[in-house]
Each structure stands twice: as C-alpha cells, then as structure tokens.
Coordinates of C-alpha atoms in Angstrom, one line a residue:
M1028 CA 2.0 169.0 134.9
V1029 CA -1.0 171.3 134.9
A1030 CA -0.8 175.1 133.3
T1031 CA -1.2 177.9 135.5
A1032 CA -1.5 181.5 134.7
G1033 CA 1.1 184.0 135.7
S1034 CA 2.1 184.7 139.6
E1035 CA 0.5 186.0 141.9
S1036 CA 0.9 188.5 144.6
L1037 CA -0.4 189.0 148.3
G1038 CA -3.8 191.4 147.8
G1039 CA -2.0 193.3 145.5
R1040 CA -0.2 195.0 147.8
S1041 CA 2.5 197.3 146.5
A1042 CA 6.5 196.7 146.6
L1043 CA 8.5 198.6 149.3
P1044 CA 10.2 201.4 148.2
E1045 CA 13.6 201.2 147.2
A1046 CA 15.0 203.0 150.7
R1047 CA 13.5 201.0 152.5
L1048 CA 14.6 197.5 150.4
Y1049 CA 18.0 197.9 150.2
G1050 CA 19.2 200.0 153.2
R1051 CA 21.7 202.1 153.6
G1052 CA 20.5 204.7 152.3
G1053 CA 18.7 203.3 149.5
R1054 CA 21.7 201.8 148.1
L1055 CA 22.6 198.0 147.1
P1056 CA 25.5 196.3 148.6
P1057 CA 28.8 196.5 147.1
W1058 CA 28.8 193.3 145.3
C1059 CA 24.9 193.7 143.7
R1060 CA 26.4 196.5 141.9
L1061 CA 29.0 194.9 139.3
R1062 CA 30.0 196.8 136.6
A1063 CA 29.8 194.3 133.0
G1064 CA 32.6 192.0 133.7
A1065 CA 34.7 193.4 136.3
A1066 CA 35.3 190.8 138.8
P1067 CA 33.4 190.5 142.1
P1068 CA 34.6 190.8 145.8
W1069 CA 34.9 186.9 146.1
R1070 CA 36.1 186.9 142.3
A1071 CA 34.1 184.3 140.6
G1072 CA 32.0 183.3 143.7
A1073 CA 32.2 182.1 146.6
R1074 CA 31.5 177.5 146.9
L1075 CA 30.5 177.7 150.6
G1076 CA 29.6 174.1 151.1
A1077 CA 32.4 172.0 151.3
C1078 CA 31.8 170.9 154.2
W1079 CA 27.7 169.0 153.8
R1080 CA 29.7 166.8 151.2
A1081 CA 32.5 166.0 154.0
R1082 CA 30.0 165.2 156.5
D1083 CA 28.5 162.6 154.2
R1084 CA 31.5 160.8 153.3
G1085 CA 31.9 160.5 157.0
R1086 CA 34.4 163.1 157.8
A1087 CA 34.2 166.1 160.5
P1088 CA 33.5 168.9 158.9
R1089 CA 35.9 172.4 158.6
A1090 CA 35.8 175.0 160.8
H1091 CA 36.9 177.4 158.4
C1092 CA 35.8 175.3 155.3
T1093 CA 34.2 178.3 153.4
R1094 CA 35.6 179.3 150.5
R1095 CA 36.4 180.8 147.6
R1096 CA 35.3 179.1 144.3
W1097 CA 39.2 179.0 142.9
G1098 CA 41.0 181.0 146.0
R1099 CA 41.9 181.2 149.2
P1100 CA 39.8 180.3 152.6
L1101 CA 37.5 182.7 152.6
G1102 CA 37.1 182.0 157.2
A1103 CA 34.0 183.6 159.5
E1104 CA 35.7 187.2 159.3
G1105 CA 35.5 187.1 155.6
T1106 CA 32.2 185.5 155.6
L1107 CA 30.9 188.0 158.2
G1108 CA 31.6 190.9 156.4
L1109 CA 30.8 189.3 153.3
L1110 CA 27.0 189.1 155.3
E1111 CA 27.2 192.9 156.7
D1112 CA 27.3 194.1 153.5
A1113 CA 25.0 192.1 151.7
V1114 CA 21.9 193.7 154.3
V1115 CA 19.4 194.7 151.5
H1116 CA 16.0 195.5 154.1
R1117 CA 17.0 197.6 157.8
E1118 CA 13.4 198.1 159.6
G1119 CA 12.4 198.3 163.1
A1120 CA 13.0 194.6 164.4
L1121 CA 13.4 192.7 161.2
L1122 CA 16.5 192.7 159.1
A1123 CA 16.9 191.0 155.8
L1124 CA 19.5 190.1 153.8
S1125 CA 21.5 188.2 151.2
K1126 CA 22.8 185.0 151.8
P1127 CA 25.4 183.3 149.6
P1128 CA 25.3 179.9 148.5
G1129 CA 26.2 176.7 150.4
L1130 CA 26.5 178.7 153.8
P1131 CA 24.5 176.9 156.0
V1132 CA 21.7 178.5 158.5
L1133 CA 22.4 176.7 161.6
G1134 CA 25.1 174.1 160.6
C1135 CA 27.4 171.3 162.3
P1136 CA 28.8 171.6 165.5
G1137 CA 32.0 173.2 165.0
E1138 CA 31.7 174.3 161.3
L1139 CA 30.8 178.0 160.4
S1140 CA 26.8 178.9 159.9
L1141 CA 24.7 181.9 159.8
A1142 CA 23.0 181.4 163.3
A1143 CA 27.5 181.4 164.9
L1144 CA 27.4 184.5 163.3
L1145 CA 24.5 186.2 164.1
P1146 CA 26.4 187.8 167.8
A1147 CA 29.0 189.1 165.8
L1148 CA 26.8 190.4 163.3
R1149 CA 24.6 192.3 165.2
R1150 CA 28.1 193.7 167.4
R1151 CA 28.8 194.9 163.2
L1152 CA 25.2 196.4 162.5
G1153 CA 24.9 198.5 166.5
L1154 CA 21.8 196.2 167.5
H1155 CA 21.2 195.2 171.0
A1156 CA 18.6 192.4 170.9
E1157 CA 19.3 188.9 169.8
L1158 CA 19.4 188.2 166.0
H1159 CA 16.8 184.8 165.0
V1160 CA 16.4 183.7 162.1
V1161 CA 12.2 184.0 160.3
K1162 CA 13.0 182.3 157.1
A1163 CA 16.1 181.1 155.0
P1164 CA 17.0 179.6 152.4
A1165 CA 18.3 176.0 152.5
R1166 CA 21.9 175.3 152.7
E1167 CA 23.2 175.0 149.2
C1168 CA 20.3 177.8 148.4
S1169 CA 21.6 182.0 148.1
G1170 CA 18.7 184.6 148.8
L1171 CA 16.8 186.5 150.8
V1172 CA 17.1 185.3 154.7
L1173 CA 14.6 187.2 157.5
L1174 CA 15.7 187.9 160.6
S1175 CA 13.7 189.7 163.7
S1176 CA 14.9 191.0 166.7
C1177 CA 11.3 190.4 168.0
H1178 CA 9.4 186.5 168.7
R1179 CA 6.1 188.5 168.5
T1180 CA 7.5 189.2 165.4
T1181 CA 8.5 186.1 164.1
E1182 CA 5.8 184.1 165.1
Q1183 CA 3.3 186.9 163.0
L1184 CA 5.5 186.5 160.2
Q1185 CA 5.5 182.7 161.0
Q1186 CA 1.4 182.1 161.1
F1187 CA 1.6 185.3 157.8
F1188 CA 3.7 182.2 155.5
T1189 CA 1.4 179.8 156.3
D1190 CA -2.2 181.5 156.5
A1191 CA -0.9 182.7 152.5
R1192 CA 0.3 179.5 151.3
R1193 CA -3.7 177.8 153.1
R1194 CA -5.7 180.6 150.9
G1195 CA -3.4 179.4 147.2
Q1196 CA -0.8 181.8 147.0
Y1197 CA 2.9 181.5 147.2
P1198 CA 5.3 183.6 149.1
A1199 CA 8.3 182.9 148.0
T1200 CA 9.6 183.4 144.8
Y1201 CA 12.9 181.6 143.7
R1202 CA 15.2 181.9 139.9
A1203 CA 17.2 179.1 139.1
V1204 CA 19.3 178.4 136.1
T1205 CA 18.6 174.7 134.7
V1206 CA 20.3 172.5 132.1
G1207 CA 17.5 171.5 130.2
V1208 CA 14.4 173.5 129.2
P1209 CA 11.2 172.5 130.2
A1210 CA 8.1 171.1 127.4
E1211 CA 5.9 174.2 128.9
V1212 CA 6.7 177.6 129.2
E1213 CA 4.7 177.4 132.6
G1214 CA 3.2 174.6 134.2
E1215 CA 2.9 173.0 137.9
I1216 CA 5.3 170.0 139.3
R1217 CA 3.1 168.2 141.6
T1218 CA 4.2 164.9 143.5
G1219 CA 4.7 163.0 146.4
L1220 CA 8.2 163.3 148.6
C1221 CA 9.8 161.0 151.2
W1222 CA 13.2 160.7 153.1
Q1223 CA 14.6 156.8 151.3
Q1224 CA 17.5 155.0 152.8
Q1225 CA 20.9 154.8 150.6
G1226 CA 23.1 153.3 152.4
D1227 CA 24.6 155.1 154.8
T1228 CA 22.7 158.3 153.7
A1229 CA 19.3 159.2 153.4
V1230 CA 18.2 161.2 150.3
V1231 CA 15.2 163.4 149.0
V1232 CA 12.8 160.9 146.6
P1233 CA 9.8 161.4 144.4
V1234 CA 6.5 159.2 145.1
P1235 CA 4.2 159.3 141.9
A1236 CA 1.7 158.1 143.7
P1237 CA 1.3 158.1 147.3
G1238 CA -1.2 156.7 148.7
R1239 CA -3.8 157.8 151.7
R1240 CA -2.6 155.9 155.1
S1241 CA 1.4 157.0 153.9
L1242 CA 0.5 160.6 153.5
A1243 CA -2.0 160.0 157.1
R1244 CA 1.0 158.6 158.7
K1245 CA 3.5 161.4 157.0
E1246 CA 5.4 159.4 155.4
V1247 CA 5.0 161.3 152.3
K1248 CA 4.3 164.8 152.1
S1249 CA 2.2 165.9 149.1
T1250 CA 4.5 168.9 147.2
L1251 CA 3.3 171.6 144.3
T1252 CA 5.6 174.1 142.8
R1253 CA 4.8 176.0 140.1
Y1254 CA 6.9 177.5 137.6
R1255 CA 7.6 179.8 134.9
V1256 CA 10.3 180.1 131.9
L1257 CA 11.6 183.3 131.6
G1258 CA 14.3 182.5 129.4
T1259 CA 16.1 179.7 127.4
A1260 CA 19.8 180.4 125.5
G1261 CA 22.0 177.0 123.9
G1262 CA 19.8 174.9 125.8
C1263 CA 19.6 176.3 129.6
A1264 CA 17.0 178.2 131.0
L1265 CA 16.4 180.7 133.5
L1266 CA 13.3 179.6 135.7
Q1267 CA 11.2 181.4 138.0
L1268 CA 10.4 178.3 141.0
Q1269 CA 7.6 179.3 143.7
P1270 CA 6.3 176.3 146.2
K1271 CA 3.6 175.8 147.7
T1272 CA 4.9 173.5 149.9
A1273 CA 8.1 173.2 151.9
F1274 CA 9.7 169.9 151.8
P1275 CA 13.8 169.6 152.2
E1276 CA 15.8 169.7 148.3
Q1277 CA 11.6 169.7 147.1
L1278 CA 12.7 172.4 144.0
Q1279 CA 15.7 170.2 143.3
V1280 CA 13.7 167.0 142.9
H1281 CA 10.4 168.9 141.5
L1282 CA 13.5 170.0 138.6
T1283 CA 14.5 167.1 137.5
L1284 CA 11.4 165.9 137.2
L1285 CA 11.2 168.6 134.6
L1286 CA 13.9 166.8 133.1
C1287 CA 16.1 170.7 133.6
P1288 CA 18.2 170.0 136.9
A1289 CA 19.1 173.0 137.9
L1290 CA 22.6 174.1 137.0
G1291 CA 25.0 173.5 139.9
D1292 CA 23.2 169.9 142.1
H1293 CA 25.8 167.6 142.8
E1294 CA 22.7 165.5 144.3
H1295 CA 19.8 165.1 142.1
S1296 CA 21.3 165.7 138.5
S1297 CA 22.5 162.2 138.0
R1298 CA 19.3 160.8 138.3
V1299 CA 18.5 162.5 134.6
G1300 CA 20.1 160.9 131.9
R1301 CA 20.3 161.4 128.5
V1302 CA 21.1 159.3 125.0
L1303 CA 21.5 160.8 121.6
G1304 CA 21.2 164.5 123.7
V1305 CA 17.2 163.7 125.3
P1306 CA 17.2 163.5 128.8
F1307 CA 15.1 160.8 130.6
L1308 CA 14.7 159.8 134.1
L1309 CA 16.3 157.2 136.4
P1310 CA 15.4 155.9 139.3
P1311 CA 17.9 157.5 142.6
T1312 CA 18.4 153.7 143.5
A1313 CA 20.6 154.0 140.7
T1314 CA 22.0 156.6 140.5
P1315 CA 24.4 158.4 143.1
P1316 CA 25.2 161.4 143.6
H1317 CA 27.9 162.6 141.8
T1318 CA 29.6 165.9 140.5
Q1319 CA 27.3 167.4 137.7
V1320 CA 28.0 166.0 134.4
L1321 CA 28.0 169.2 131.9
D1322 CA 29.1 169.2 128.1
E1323 CA 32.3 170.5 126.2
E1324 CA 30.5 173.4 124.7
L1325 CA 28.5 174.3 128.3
L1326 CA 31.3 174.0 129.6
H1327 CA 33.0 176.0 127.5
R1328 CA 30.4 179.2 127.8
L1329 CA 30.9 178.8 131.8
G1330 CA 34.3 180.0 131.2
L1331 CA 35.1 176.4 133.7
S1332 CA 37.2 173.5 133.1
L1333 CA 36.5 170.1 135.1
Q1334 CA 38.2 171.0 138.1
Q1335 CA 36.1 174.3 138.8
L1336 CA 32.7 172.0 138.0
R1337 CA 33.0 170.3 140.8
S1338 CA 33.0 173.4 143.0
L1339 CA 29.7 175.2 140.9
P1340 CA 27.5 176.9 143.6
L1341 CA 24.1 175.7 142.7
H1342 CA 22.3 178.0 140.8
L1343 CA 19.4 178.2 143.2
H1344 CA 18.0 181.7 144.5
L1345 CA 15.2 182.3 146.8
Q1346 CA 14.1 186.3 144.9
Q1347 CA 11.3 187.4 146.4
L1348 CA 9.4 187.0 149.9
A1349 CA 5.7 188.2 150.2
L1350 CA 5.7 190.5 153.0
P1351 CA 2.2 191.8 155.1
Q1352 CA 3.5 195.6 153.7
G1353 CA 4.5 194.2 150.6
P1354 CA 6.9 192.3 148.8
L1355 CA 10.7 191.9 149.8
C1356 CA 13.6 191.4 147.2
A1357 CA 17.7 190.5 146.8
P1358 CA 19.4 190.5 143.6
P1359 CA 21.0 187.0 142.7
P1360 CA 24.3 186.7 143.7
P1361 CA 27.8 187.1 141.8
P1362 CA 28.4 183.4 140.1
F1363 CA 24.5 183.7 139.4
L1364 CA 25.1 186.9 137.5
R1365 CA 28.3 185.6 136.2
T1366 CA 26.3 182.8 134.8
L1367 CA 23.1 184.8 133.2
R1368 CA 25.8 186.8 131.4
R1369 CA 27.9 183.6 130.4
L1370 CA 24.8 182.1 128.7
G1371 CA 22.9 185.0 127.4
L1372 CA 19.8 184.9 129.7
P1373 CA 17.6 187.5 131.0
G1374 CA 18.7 189.2 133.7
H1375 CA 22.4 189.2 134.0
Q1376 CA 22.2 193.0 133.8
E1377 CA 20.8 193.2 137.8
P1378 CA 22.6 196.0 139.5

C-alpha cells in the first residue's frame, strides 16, 4: 500500500446547488430527514438481498423477496414507493436516486429489480421518455443510481467516466463501515483480481502478482482503490473509498486485504481470521462464505441478535459521483446512519 494525498475533484468544479442536487424544492427524501433516535419508515432498514443467496444455493429466487430487516416483506409496491421518495436529483434528461442495499439493478428472471420497476417509476414521476441506467452500485451496495432518458446523454456520461479514470481521477466515492481499523490512515490497495470456480459457484479472488500473459488475456484485471480513514471507534472504522478501476466485488475484496472487511459482508469477511484479537488473511479456497462473525460486544453495540445478524445489510454506500457539471451526492440510508450513531462514528448526524 502506498500513502496518498487527500481526495481529488474533477477539474475543481464547484458543487451543484442544494435545490438542484436534491430535487423536489431542494428537500431531501423523507427517509433522509430522520430525527436522532427516530424510527425510519422501513424500521431498522431493508434487507433486499435474500434472492441472491437463494440463487447460489440452487433455489429459484422469489419475485417478492424484498424484506424489511425484521418486518413483513416490502414487495414491489413498497419498494416502488421507497424509490420514488429516494429521488435526489432531477434535471433535464437526468434522474438520480439513492438505491437501498440488496436491490439488484437487473436481477434474475422473475426477481424484483430496479430495471423491472423503472416503467412504473417513470409513470409515478410523470416522465414520458423511457429511463435507462447510466451508473449504479452493485446489488449489495446502497447509493447513487444515475438514470437517463436520452441515449446520447448516457453515452456522453459513460465516456466522461472512462476519460476521468484514464486521467487518474476518481469519479466515484464510496463510504464503508469496516470491522477493524487499517494500519495506515490513507493509502492505496493494488492487486490483480479474477474469477475462480469453487464448487458450483464462482468467487472473486486476489492475484497479488499477476503475470503479463494473464493480464493480456484478460484472465486477471489489475485493480486499484484509494482509501482514507474518516473516523474510528471501538475497533470499527468509517472509510472513504475511491476505486480507479471497476471489477465485481472489488471494494469488498480490497477491504479484506486491509484486514478490515465491510460490516455486513457475508461473502468475503470469512477470509479474515483472528487469533487473540490479531487479524490475519486466510486463503479464499479455505474459507467458504458464511454469515459474518462479530464478537458479543460489537453485537451489543449494534443492538443485534445472532438471528438478526444474518440479515445485516452490507455497509458500503456510493456517496458521490463526479459529473461534468459538478459532484452529485446522496446521504447514506437509515441502516447505515443507525450503525454510525450506535458505533459513535462521524457522519451519523447527516440529514
């Protein structure tokens, strides 16, 4: 890991006015305006990711697997209302909303997904043109989804993101709550990543020193993420992550290489073991995915039981995208803010 300077902006452009960023008269969505200690509309937070685990076990995903964390199923209508209230930007051909964790963008046939809800969302918002996805976080993550009703605008923005990375800039900024604190306050994680078949499933594994041939044949991709510690408390940390490359599950795997898996990562956290409280890295082949293991003290601070831990969402949030006209931001969802508040990490007082 190489130490780096602070965060960059794209060309020093100024931020958009708040009214343009958040839409609807400059107001935040209702679930972003929680009072301290108030219960959010979806209670302790939504867990929308039961489908992908059912799929990996060979079972057909349910069409209405969207669930509140310990409440009744949310369903398509409830998720649609959630997305409507989560619009954070609306201007011209662009529409941006903040996706809850666990909701897939495309999904499997018959599975509840953002793409399946877009026609109904367009009608609810009174839009005439069809919406398509420009940029979105992965299924397990929460955060900004950038939509467009103009194909030319979509192509221009995608080219903008590509050019920004080529210039050494970081157009996407994530925030993550981690179990563990990095040894350095800021730095870079560089490694190769590839897909590896393990039994019936394919998993993403690091390749520390990829060969030229494997890179040329695109069997392995060289990846880079810049990180900065924003705050620590009780053995946990709030991190800012800026990926320069894009690979599935890149951020989750990179965090395990820091020996600080993301909170709610039930896929990769098993790769970090502990002996007498000291973390160490385990080989992916020896550590099949399972529910993240947290000690009793951390469970108590989070207010979770062992049963609730199984549905704890991934605390990885796409907070900001740099656009040609300036940065576009979305506040973390209620489960993320609740965790920050319970752990005493910075940012829990955000609206």
